[in-house]
PDB file of C-alpha atoms in Angstrom:
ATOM      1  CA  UNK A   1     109.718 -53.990 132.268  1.00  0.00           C
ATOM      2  CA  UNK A   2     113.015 -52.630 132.090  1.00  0.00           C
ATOM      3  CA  UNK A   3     114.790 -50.813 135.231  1.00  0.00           C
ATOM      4  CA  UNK A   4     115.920 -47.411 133.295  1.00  0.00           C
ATOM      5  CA  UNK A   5     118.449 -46.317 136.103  1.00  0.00           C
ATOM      6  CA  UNK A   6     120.243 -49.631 135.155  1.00  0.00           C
ATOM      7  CA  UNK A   7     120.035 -49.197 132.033  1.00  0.00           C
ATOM      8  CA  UNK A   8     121.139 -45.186 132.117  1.00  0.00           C
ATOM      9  CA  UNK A   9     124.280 -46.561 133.901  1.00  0.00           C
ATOM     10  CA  UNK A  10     124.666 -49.165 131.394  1.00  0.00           C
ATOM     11  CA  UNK A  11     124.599 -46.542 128.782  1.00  0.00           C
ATOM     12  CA  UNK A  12     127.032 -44.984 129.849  1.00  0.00           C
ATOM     13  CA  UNK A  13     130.011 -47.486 131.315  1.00  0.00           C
ATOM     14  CA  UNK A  14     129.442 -49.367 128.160  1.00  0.00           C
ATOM     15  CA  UNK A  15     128.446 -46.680 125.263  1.00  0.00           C
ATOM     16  CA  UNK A  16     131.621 -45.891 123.946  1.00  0.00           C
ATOM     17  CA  UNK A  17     132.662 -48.994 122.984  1.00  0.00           C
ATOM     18  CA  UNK A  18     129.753 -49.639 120.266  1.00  0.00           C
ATOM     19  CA  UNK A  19     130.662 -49.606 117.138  1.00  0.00           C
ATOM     20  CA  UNK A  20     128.837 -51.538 113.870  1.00  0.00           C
ATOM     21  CA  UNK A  21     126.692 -51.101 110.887  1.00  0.00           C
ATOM     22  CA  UNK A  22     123.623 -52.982 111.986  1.00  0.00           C
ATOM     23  CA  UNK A  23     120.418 -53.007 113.875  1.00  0.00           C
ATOM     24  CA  UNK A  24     119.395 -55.811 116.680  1.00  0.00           C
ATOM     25  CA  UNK A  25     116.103 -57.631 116.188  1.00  0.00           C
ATOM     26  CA  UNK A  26     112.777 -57.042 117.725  1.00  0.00           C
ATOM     27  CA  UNK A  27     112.590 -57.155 121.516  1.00  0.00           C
ATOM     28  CA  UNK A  28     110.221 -59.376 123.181  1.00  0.00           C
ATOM     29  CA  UNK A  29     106.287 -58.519 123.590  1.00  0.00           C
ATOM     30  CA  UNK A  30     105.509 -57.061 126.810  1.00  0.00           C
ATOM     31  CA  UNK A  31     102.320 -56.910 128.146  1.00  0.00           C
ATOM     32  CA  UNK A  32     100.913 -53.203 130.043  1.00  0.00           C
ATOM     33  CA  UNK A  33      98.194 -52.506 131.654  1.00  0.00           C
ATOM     34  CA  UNK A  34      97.905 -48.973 132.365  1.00  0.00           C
ATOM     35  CA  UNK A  35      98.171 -46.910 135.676  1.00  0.00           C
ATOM     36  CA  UNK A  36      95.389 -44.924 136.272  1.00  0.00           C
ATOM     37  CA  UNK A  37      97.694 -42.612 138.184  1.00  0.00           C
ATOM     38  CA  UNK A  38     100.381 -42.368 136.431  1.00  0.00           C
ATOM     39  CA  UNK A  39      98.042 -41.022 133.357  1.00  0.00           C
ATOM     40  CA  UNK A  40      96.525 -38.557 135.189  1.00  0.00           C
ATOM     41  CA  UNK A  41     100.246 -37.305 136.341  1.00  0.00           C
ATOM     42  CA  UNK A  42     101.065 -37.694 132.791  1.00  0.00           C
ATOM     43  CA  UNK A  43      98.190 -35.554 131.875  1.00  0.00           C
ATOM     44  CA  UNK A  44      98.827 -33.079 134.357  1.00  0.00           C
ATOM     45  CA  UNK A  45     102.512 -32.704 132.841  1.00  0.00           C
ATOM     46  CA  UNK A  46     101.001 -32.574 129.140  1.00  0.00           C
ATOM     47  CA  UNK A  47      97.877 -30.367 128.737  1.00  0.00           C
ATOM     48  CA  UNK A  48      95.299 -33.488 128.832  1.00  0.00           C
ATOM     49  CA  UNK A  49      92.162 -33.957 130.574  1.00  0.00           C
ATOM     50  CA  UNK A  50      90.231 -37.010 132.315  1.00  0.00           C
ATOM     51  CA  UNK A  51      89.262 -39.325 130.074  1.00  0.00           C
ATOM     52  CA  UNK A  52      88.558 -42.913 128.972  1.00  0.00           C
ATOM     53  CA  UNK A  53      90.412 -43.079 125.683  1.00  0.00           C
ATOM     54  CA  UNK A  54      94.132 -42.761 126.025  1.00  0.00           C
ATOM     55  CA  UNK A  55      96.339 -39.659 124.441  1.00  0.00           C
ATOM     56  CA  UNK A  56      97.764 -40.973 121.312  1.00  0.00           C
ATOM     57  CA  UNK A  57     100.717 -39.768 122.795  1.00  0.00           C
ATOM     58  CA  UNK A  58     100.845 -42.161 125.856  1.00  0.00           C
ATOM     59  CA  UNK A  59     101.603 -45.179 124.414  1.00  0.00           C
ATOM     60  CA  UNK A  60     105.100 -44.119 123.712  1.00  0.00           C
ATOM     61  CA  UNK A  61     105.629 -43.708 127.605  1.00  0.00           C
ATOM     62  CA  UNK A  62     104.965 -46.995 127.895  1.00  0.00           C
ATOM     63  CA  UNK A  63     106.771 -47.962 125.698  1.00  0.00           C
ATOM     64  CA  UNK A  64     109.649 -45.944 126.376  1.00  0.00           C
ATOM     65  CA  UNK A  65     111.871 -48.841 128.406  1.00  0.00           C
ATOM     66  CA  UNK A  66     111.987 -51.373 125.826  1.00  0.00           C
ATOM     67  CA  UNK A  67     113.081 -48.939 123.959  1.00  0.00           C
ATOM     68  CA  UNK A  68     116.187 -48.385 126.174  1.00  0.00           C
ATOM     69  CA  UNK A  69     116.113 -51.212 127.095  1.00  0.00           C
ATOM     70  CA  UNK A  70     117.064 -52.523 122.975  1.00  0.00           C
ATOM     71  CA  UNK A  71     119.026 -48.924 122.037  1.00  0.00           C
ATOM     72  CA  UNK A  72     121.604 -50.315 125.326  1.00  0.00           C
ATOM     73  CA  UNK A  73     121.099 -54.505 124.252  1.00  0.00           C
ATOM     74  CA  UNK A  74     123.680 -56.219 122.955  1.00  0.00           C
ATOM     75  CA  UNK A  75     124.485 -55.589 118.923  1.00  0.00           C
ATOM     76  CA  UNK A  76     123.099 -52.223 119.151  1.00  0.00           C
ATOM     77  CA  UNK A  77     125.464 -50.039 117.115  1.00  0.00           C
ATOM     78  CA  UNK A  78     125.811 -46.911 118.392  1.00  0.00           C
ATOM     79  CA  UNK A  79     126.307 -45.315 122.293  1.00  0.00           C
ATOM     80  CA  UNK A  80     123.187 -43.666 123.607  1.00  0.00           C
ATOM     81  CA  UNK A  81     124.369 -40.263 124.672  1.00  0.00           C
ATOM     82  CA  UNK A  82     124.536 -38.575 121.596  1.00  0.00           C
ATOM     83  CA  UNK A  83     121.859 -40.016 119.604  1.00  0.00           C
ATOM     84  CA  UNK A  84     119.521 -37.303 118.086  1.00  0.00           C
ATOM     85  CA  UNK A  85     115.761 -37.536 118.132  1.00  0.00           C
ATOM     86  CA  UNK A  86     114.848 -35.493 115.428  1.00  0.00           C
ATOM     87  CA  UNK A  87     111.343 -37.097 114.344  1.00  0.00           C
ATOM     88  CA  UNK A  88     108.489 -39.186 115.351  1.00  0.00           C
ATOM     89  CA  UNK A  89     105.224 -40.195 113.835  1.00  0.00           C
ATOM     90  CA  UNK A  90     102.172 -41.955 115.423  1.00  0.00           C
ATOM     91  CA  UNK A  91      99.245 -43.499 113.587  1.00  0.00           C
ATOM     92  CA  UNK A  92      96.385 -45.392 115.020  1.00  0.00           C
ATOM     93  CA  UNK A  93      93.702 -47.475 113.814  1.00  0.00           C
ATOM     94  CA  UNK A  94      91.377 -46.256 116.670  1.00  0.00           C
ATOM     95  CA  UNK A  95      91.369 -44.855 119.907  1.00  0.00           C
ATOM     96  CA  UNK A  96      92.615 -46.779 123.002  1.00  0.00           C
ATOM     97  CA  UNK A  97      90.687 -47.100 126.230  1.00  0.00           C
ATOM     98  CA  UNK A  98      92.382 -46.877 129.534  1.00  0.00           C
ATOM     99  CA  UNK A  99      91.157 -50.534 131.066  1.00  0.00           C
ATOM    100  CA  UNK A 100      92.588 -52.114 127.453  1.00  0.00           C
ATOM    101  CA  UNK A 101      95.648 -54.430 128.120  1.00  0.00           C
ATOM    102  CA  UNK A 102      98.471 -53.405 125.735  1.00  0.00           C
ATOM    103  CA  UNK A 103     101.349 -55.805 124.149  1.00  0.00           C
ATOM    104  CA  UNK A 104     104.333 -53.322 123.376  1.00  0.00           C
ATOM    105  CA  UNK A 105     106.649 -54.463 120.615  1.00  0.00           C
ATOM    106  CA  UNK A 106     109.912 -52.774 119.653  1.00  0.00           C
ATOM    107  CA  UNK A 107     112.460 -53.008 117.031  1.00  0.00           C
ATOM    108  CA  UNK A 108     115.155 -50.847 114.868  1.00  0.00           C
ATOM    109  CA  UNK A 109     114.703 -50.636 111.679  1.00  0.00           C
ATOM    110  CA  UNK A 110     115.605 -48.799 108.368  1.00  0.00           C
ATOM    111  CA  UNK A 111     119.641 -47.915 109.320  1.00  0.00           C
ATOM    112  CA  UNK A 112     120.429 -45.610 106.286  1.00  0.00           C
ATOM    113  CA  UNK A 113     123.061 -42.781 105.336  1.00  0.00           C
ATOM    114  CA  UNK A 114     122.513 -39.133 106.306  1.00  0.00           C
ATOM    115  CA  UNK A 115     124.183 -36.292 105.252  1.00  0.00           C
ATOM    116  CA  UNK A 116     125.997 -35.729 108.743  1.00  0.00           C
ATOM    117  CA  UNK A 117     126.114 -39.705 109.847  1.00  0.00           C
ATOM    118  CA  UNK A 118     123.413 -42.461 109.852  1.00  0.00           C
ATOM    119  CA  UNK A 119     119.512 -42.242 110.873  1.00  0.00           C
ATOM    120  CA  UNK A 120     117.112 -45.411 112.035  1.00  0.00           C
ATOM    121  CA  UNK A 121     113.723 -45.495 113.085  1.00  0.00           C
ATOM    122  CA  UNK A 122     112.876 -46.988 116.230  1.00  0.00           C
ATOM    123  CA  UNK A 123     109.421 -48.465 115.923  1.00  0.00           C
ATOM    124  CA  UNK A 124     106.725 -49.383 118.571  1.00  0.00           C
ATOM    125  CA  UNK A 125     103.689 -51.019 117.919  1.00  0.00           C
ATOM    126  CA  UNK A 126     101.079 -51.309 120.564  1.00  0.00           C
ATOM    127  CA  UNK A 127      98.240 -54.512 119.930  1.00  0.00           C
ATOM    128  CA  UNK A 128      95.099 -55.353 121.481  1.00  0.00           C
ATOM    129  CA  UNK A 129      93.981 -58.934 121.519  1.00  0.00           C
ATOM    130  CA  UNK A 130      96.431 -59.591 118.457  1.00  0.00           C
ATOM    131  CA  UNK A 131      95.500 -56.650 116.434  1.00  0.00           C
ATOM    132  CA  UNK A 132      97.588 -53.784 115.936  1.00  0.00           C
ATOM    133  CA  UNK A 133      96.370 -51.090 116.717  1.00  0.00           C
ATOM    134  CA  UNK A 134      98.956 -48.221 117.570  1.00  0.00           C
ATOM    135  CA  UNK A 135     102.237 -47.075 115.811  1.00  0.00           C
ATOM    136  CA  UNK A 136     104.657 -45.283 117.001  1.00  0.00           C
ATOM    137  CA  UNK A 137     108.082 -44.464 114.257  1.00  0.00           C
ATOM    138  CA  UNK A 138     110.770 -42.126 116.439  1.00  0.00           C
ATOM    139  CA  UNK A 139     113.574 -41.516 113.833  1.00  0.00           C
ATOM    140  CA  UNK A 140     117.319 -40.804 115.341  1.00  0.00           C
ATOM    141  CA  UNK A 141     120.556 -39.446 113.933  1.00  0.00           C
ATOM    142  CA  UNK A 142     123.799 -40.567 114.659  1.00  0.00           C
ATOM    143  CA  UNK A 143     126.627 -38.179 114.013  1.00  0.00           C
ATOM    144  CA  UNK A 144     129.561 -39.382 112.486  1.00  0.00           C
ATOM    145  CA  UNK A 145     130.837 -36.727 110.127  1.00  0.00           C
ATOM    146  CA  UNK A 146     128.344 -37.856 107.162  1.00  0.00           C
ATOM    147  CA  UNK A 147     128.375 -40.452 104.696  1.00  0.00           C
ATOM    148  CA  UNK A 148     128.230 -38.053 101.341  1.00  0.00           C
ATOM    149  CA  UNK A 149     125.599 -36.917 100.276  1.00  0.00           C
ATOM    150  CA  UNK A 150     122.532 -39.238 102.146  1.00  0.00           C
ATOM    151  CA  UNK A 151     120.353 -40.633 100.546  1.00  0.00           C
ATOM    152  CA  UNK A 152     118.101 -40.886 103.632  1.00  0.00           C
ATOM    153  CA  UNK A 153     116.758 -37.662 103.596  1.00  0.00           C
ATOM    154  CA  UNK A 154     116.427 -33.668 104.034  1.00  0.00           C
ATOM    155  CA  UNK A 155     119.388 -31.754 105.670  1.00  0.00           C
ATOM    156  CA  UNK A 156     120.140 -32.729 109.081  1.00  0.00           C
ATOM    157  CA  UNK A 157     120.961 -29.340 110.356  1.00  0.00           C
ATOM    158  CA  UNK A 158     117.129 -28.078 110.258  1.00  0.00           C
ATOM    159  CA  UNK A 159     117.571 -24.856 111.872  1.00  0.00           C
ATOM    160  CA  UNK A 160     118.407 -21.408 110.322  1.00  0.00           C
ATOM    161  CA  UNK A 161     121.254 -20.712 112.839  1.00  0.00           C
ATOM    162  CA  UNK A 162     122.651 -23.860 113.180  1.00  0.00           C
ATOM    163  CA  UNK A 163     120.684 -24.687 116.628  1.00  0.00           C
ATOM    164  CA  UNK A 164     121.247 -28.186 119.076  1.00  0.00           C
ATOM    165  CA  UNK A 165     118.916 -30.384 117.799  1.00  0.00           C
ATOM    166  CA  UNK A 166     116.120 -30.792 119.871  1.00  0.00           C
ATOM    167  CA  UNK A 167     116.263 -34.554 122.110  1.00  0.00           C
ATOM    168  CA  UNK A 168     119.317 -36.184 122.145  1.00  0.00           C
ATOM    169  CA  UNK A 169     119.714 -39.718 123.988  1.00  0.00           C
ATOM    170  CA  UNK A 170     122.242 -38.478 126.619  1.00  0.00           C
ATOM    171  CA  UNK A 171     123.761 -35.045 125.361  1.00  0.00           C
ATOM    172  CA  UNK A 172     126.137 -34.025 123.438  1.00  0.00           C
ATOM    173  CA  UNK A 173     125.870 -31.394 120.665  1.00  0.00           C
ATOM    174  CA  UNK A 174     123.212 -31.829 118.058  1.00  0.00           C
ATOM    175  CA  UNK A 175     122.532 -30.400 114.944  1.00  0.00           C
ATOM    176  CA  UNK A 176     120.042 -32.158 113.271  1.00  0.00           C
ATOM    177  CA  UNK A 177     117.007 -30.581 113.277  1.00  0.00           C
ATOM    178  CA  UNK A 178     114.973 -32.546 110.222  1.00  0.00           C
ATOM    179  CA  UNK A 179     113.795 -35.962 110.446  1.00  0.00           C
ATOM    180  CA  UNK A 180     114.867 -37.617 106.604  1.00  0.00           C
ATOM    181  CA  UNK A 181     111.848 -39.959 107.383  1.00  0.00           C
ATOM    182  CA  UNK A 182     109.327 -37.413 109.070  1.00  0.00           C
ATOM    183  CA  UNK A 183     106.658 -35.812 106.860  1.00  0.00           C
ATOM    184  CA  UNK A 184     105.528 -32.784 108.910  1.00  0.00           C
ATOM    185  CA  UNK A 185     105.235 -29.380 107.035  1.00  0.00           C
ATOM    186  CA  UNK A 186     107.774 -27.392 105.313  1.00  0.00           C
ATOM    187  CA  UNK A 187     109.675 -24.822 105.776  1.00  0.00           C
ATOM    188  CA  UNK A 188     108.498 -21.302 107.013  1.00  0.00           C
ATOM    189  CA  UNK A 189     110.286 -17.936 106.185  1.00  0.00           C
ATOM    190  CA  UNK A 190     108.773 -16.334 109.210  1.00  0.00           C
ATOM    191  CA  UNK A 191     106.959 -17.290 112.749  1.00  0.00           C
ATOM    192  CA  UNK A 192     102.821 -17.910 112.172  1.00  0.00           C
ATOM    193  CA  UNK A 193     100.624 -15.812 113.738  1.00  0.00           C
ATOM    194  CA  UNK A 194     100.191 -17.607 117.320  1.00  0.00           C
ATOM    195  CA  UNK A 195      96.774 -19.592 118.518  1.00  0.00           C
ATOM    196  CA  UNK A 196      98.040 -19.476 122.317  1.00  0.00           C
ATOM    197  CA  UNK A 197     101.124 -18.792 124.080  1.00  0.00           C
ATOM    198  CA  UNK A 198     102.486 -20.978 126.532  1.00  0.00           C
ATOM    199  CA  UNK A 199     104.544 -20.439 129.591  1.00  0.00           C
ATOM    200  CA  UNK A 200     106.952 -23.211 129.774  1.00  0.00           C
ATOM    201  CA  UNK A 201     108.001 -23.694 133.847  1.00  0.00           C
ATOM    202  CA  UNK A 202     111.577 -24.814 134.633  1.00  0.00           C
ATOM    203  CA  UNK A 203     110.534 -27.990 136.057  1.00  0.00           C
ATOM    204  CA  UNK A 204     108.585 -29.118 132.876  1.00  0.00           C
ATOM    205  CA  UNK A 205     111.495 -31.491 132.114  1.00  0.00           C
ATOM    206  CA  UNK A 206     112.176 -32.734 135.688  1.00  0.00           C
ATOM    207  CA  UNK A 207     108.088 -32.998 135.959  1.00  0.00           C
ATOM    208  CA  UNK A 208     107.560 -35.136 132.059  1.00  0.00           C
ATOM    209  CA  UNK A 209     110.762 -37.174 133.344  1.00  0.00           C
ATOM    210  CA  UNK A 210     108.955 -38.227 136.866  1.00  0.00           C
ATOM    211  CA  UNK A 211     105.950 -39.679 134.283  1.00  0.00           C
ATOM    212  CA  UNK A 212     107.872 -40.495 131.524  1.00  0.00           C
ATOM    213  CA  UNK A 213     111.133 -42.310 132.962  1.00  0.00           C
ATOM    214  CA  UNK A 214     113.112 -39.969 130.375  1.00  0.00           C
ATOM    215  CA  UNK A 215     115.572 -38.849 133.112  1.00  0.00           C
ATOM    216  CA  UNK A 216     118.044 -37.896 130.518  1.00  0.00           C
ATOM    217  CA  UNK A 217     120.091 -34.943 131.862  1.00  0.00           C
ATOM    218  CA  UNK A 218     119.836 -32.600 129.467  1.00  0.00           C
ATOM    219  CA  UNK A 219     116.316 -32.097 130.582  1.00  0.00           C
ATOM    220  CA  UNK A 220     116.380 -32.224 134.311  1.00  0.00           C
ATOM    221  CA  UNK A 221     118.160 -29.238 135.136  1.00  0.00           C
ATOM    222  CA  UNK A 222     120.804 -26.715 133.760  1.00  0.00           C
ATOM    223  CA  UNK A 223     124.127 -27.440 135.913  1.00  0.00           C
ATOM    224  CA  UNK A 224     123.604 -31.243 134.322  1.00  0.00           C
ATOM    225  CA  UNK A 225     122.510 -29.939 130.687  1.00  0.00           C
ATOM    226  CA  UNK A 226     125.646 -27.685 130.635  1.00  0.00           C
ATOM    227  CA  UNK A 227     127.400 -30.961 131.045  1.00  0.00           C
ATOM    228  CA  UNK A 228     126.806 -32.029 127.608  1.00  0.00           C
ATOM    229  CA  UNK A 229     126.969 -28.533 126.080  1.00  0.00           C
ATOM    230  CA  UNK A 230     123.364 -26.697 126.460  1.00  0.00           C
ATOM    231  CA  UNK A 231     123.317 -23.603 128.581  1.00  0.00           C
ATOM    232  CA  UNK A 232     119.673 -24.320 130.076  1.00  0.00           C
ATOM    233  CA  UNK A 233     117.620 -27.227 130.432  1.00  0.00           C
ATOM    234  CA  UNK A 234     115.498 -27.903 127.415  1.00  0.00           C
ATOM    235  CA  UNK A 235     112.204 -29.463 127.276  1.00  0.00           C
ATOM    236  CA  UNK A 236     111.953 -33.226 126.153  1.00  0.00           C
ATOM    237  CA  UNK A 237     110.750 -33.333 122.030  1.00  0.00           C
ATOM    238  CA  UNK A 238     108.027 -35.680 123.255  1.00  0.00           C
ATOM    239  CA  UNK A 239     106.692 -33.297 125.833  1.00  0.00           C
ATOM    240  CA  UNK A 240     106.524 -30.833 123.224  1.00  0.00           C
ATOM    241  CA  UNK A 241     104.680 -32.847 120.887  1.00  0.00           C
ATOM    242  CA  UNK A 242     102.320 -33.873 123.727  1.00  0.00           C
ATOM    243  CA  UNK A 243     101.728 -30.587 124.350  1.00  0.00           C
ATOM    244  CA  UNK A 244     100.542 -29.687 120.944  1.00  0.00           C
ATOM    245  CA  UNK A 245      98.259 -32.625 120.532  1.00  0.00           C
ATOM    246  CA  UNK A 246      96.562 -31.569 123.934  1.00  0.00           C
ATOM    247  CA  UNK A 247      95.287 -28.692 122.256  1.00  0.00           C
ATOM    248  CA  UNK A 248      93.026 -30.644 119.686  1.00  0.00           C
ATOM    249  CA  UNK A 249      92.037 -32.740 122.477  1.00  0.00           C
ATOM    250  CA  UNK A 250      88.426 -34.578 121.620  1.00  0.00           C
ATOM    251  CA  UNK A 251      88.749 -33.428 118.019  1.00  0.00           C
ATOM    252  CA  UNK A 252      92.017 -35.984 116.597  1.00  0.00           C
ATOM    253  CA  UNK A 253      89.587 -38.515 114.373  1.00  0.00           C
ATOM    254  CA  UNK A 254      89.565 -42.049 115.397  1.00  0.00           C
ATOM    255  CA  UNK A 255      91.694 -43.210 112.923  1.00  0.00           C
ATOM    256  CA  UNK A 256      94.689 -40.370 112.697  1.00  0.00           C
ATOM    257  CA  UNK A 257      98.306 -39.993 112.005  1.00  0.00           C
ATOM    258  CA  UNK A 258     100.200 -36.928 114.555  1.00  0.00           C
ATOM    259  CA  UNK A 259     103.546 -36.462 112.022  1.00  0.00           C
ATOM    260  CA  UNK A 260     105.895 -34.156 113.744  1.00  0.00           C
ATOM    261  CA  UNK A 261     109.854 -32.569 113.085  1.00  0.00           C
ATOM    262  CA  UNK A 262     111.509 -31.634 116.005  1.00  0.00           C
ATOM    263  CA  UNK A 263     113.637 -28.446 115.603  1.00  0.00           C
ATOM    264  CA  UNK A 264     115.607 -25.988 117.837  1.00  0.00           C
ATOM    265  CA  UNK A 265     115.445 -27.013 121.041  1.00  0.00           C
ATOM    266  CA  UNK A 266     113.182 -25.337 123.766  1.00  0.00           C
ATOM    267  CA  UNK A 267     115.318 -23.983 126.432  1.00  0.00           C
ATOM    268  CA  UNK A 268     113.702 -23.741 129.873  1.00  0.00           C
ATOM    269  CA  UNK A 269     111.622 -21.907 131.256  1.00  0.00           C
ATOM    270  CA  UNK A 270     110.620 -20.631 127.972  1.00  0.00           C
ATOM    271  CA  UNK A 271     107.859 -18.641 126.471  1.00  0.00           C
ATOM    272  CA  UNK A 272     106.657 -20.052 122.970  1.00  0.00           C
ATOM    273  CA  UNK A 273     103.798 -19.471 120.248  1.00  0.00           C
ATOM    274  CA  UNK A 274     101.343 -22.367 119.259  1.00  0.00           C
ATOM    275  CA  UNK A 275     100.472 -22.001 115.692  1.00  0.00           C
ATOM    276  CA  UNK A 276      97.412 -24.223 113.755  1.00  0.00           C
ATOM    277  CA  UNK A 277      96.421 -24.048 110.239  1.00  0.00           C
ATOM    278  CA  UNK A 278      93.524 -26.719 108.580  1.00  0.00           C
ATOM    279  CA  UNK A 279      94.149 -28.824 106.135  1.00  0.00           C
ATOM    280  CA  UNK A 280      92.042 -30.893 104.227  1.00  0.00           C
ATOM    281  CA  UNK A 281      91.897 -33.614 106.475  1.00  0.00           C
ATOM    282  CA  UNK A 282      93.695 -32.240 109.267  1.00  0.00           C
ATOM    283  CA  UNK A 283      95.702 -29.232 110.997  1.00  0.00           C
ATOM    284  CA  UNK A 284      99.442 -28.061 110.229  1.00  0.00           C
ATOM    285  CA  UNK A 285     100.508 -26.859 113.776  1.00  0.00           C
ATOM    286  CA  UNK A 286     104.133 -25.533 114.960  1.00  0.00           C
ATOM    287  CA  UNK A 287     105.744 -24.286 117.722  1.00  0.00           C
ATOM    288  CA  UNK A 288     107.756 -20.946 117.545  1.00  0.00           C
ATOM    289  CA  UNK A 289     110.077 -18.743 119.978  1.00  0.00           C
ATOM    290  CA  UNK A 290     112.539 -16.571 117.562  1.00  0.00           C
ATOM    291  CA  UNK A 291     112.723 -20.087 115.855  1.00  0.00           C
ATOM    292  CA  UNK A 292     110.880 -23.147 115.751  1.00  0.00           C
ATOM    293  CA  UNK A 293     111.106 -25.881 118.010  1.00  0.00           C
ATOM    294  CA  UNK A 294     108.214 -28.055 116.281  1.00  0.00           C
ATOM    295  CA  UNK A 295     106.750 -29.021 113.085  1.00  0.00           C
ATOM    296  CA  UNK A 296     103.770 -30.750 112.750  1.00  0.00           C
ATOM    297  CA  UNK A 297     101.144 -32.475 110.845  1.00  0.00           C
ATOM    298  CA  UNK A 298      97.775 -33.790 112.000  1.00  0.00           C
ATOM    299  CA  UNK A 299      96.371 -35.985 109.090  1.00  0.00           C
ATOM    300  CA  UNK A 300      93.113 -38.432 109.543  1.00  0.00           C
TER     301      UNK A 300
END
């Protein structure tokens, strides 16, 4: 696999320079086995217990340097810092078991026109003995003063006050908030009434980096994050995500799609409401402070 502190460096000695209107091919397979240690830490971080079957969410951990390691590659378009992770969806076909080698597979797909610049999807696929069995679509904006119009999708700004959006690759001011690809709810005119409330600690993005490799500043700690413009740490999107899906733990079915919108970003430590609703085959579920960090949508 990939060493991400090269590649961080890389990403930023060589990120300004980038400049194109295409997408590199697929990276090469890579085969993972998984470390029973590093789950549990990862599961410590996220809300999950001991188990046999993987999070749906983990996966995308382990995936996480290839995709790095093709977002810094050669004839990748844009610099990281900057990018905006402002969706991600993950289906699978059934669950995955802990002892199960994996064979990771990334690409960058689907490079279309946004109101405020360009989104792609960067997609990871996860297969076991040939089949495919895990899918994993993160969608990014790249802001570049728009293209007119866009004909990829919802507004990019997302939030009612004109909020960061919520996990950029680097830093940088964000503002979109709506994936043009995601799926995951609609909009609300008020906060839901809460399930839980969580207590978000200051190290939470310092403590998902350590399991995650995602030692992007702007979630480590808040002298670095007001580097790139954000007055406190904020949480990584995929923490937040992992966090809600820990809360239907033993009840996702086996076959399952997790759809979710990251919004305003979750400034840390934090305080924040956990909202679900059924749906015919599923839950809505959100996350909520005076404005909502996360849209999502649990579908089997």
């Amino acid at each position: 696999m990939a060493n991400l502190t090269w590649l961080y460096a890389k990403a930023a000695l060589t990120g300004f320079t980038r400049r194109g209107s295409e997408l590199p091919g697929t990276s090469p397979a890579a085969e993972v086995v998984v470390d029973p240690g590093r789950l549990a830490r990862y599961g410590r971080v996220c809300g999950f217990g001991v188990r046999d079957e993987l999070p749906i969410t983990y996966p995308h951990v382990l995936g996480f340097p290839l995709q790095v390691a093709l977002m810094t590659g050669p004839g990748f378009p844009f610099p990281l810092p900057g990018l905006v992770h402002v969706a991600n969806r993950i289906t699978r076909t059934r669950p995955l078991l802990v002892g199960e080698p994996l064979s990771l597979r990334v690409e960058a797909v689907d490079l279309r026109p946004h109101e405020r610049g360009r989104q792609f999807d960067v997609v990871t696929t996860a297969a076991v003995d040939g089949e495919e069995v895990w899918v994993d679509v993160s969608t990014y904006l790249r802001r570049d003063g728009g293209v007119g119009g866009g004909s990829g999708g919802e507004r990019g700004d997302g939030h009612g006050d004109g909020g960061r959006g919520d996990d950029e690759r680097g830093g940088g001011r964000g503002d979109g908030g709506q994936a043009g690809g995601g799926r995951a709810g609609g909009e609300r005119a008020g906060a839901p009434e809460p399930t839980a409330v969580w207590r978000v600690p200051a190290d939470t993005g310092r403590r998902y980096a350590e399991v995650s490799g995602d030692r992007n500043p702007i979630h480590l700690h808040a002298l670095t994050a007001r580097a790139f413009g954000f007055p406190r740490a904020i949480a990584h999107g995929m923490w937040s995500k992992a966090r809600c899906v820990a809360a239907f733990e033993g009840r996702l079915p086996d076959a399952c799609e997790v759809d979710v919108r990251f919004k305003a970003p979750l400034a840390l430590p934090g305080r924040v409401g956990f909202s679900t609703t059924p749906t015919g085959s599923g839950w809505r579920f959100a996350l909520w402070s005076r404005k909502p960090h996360l849209e999502g949508l649990i579908s089997g």
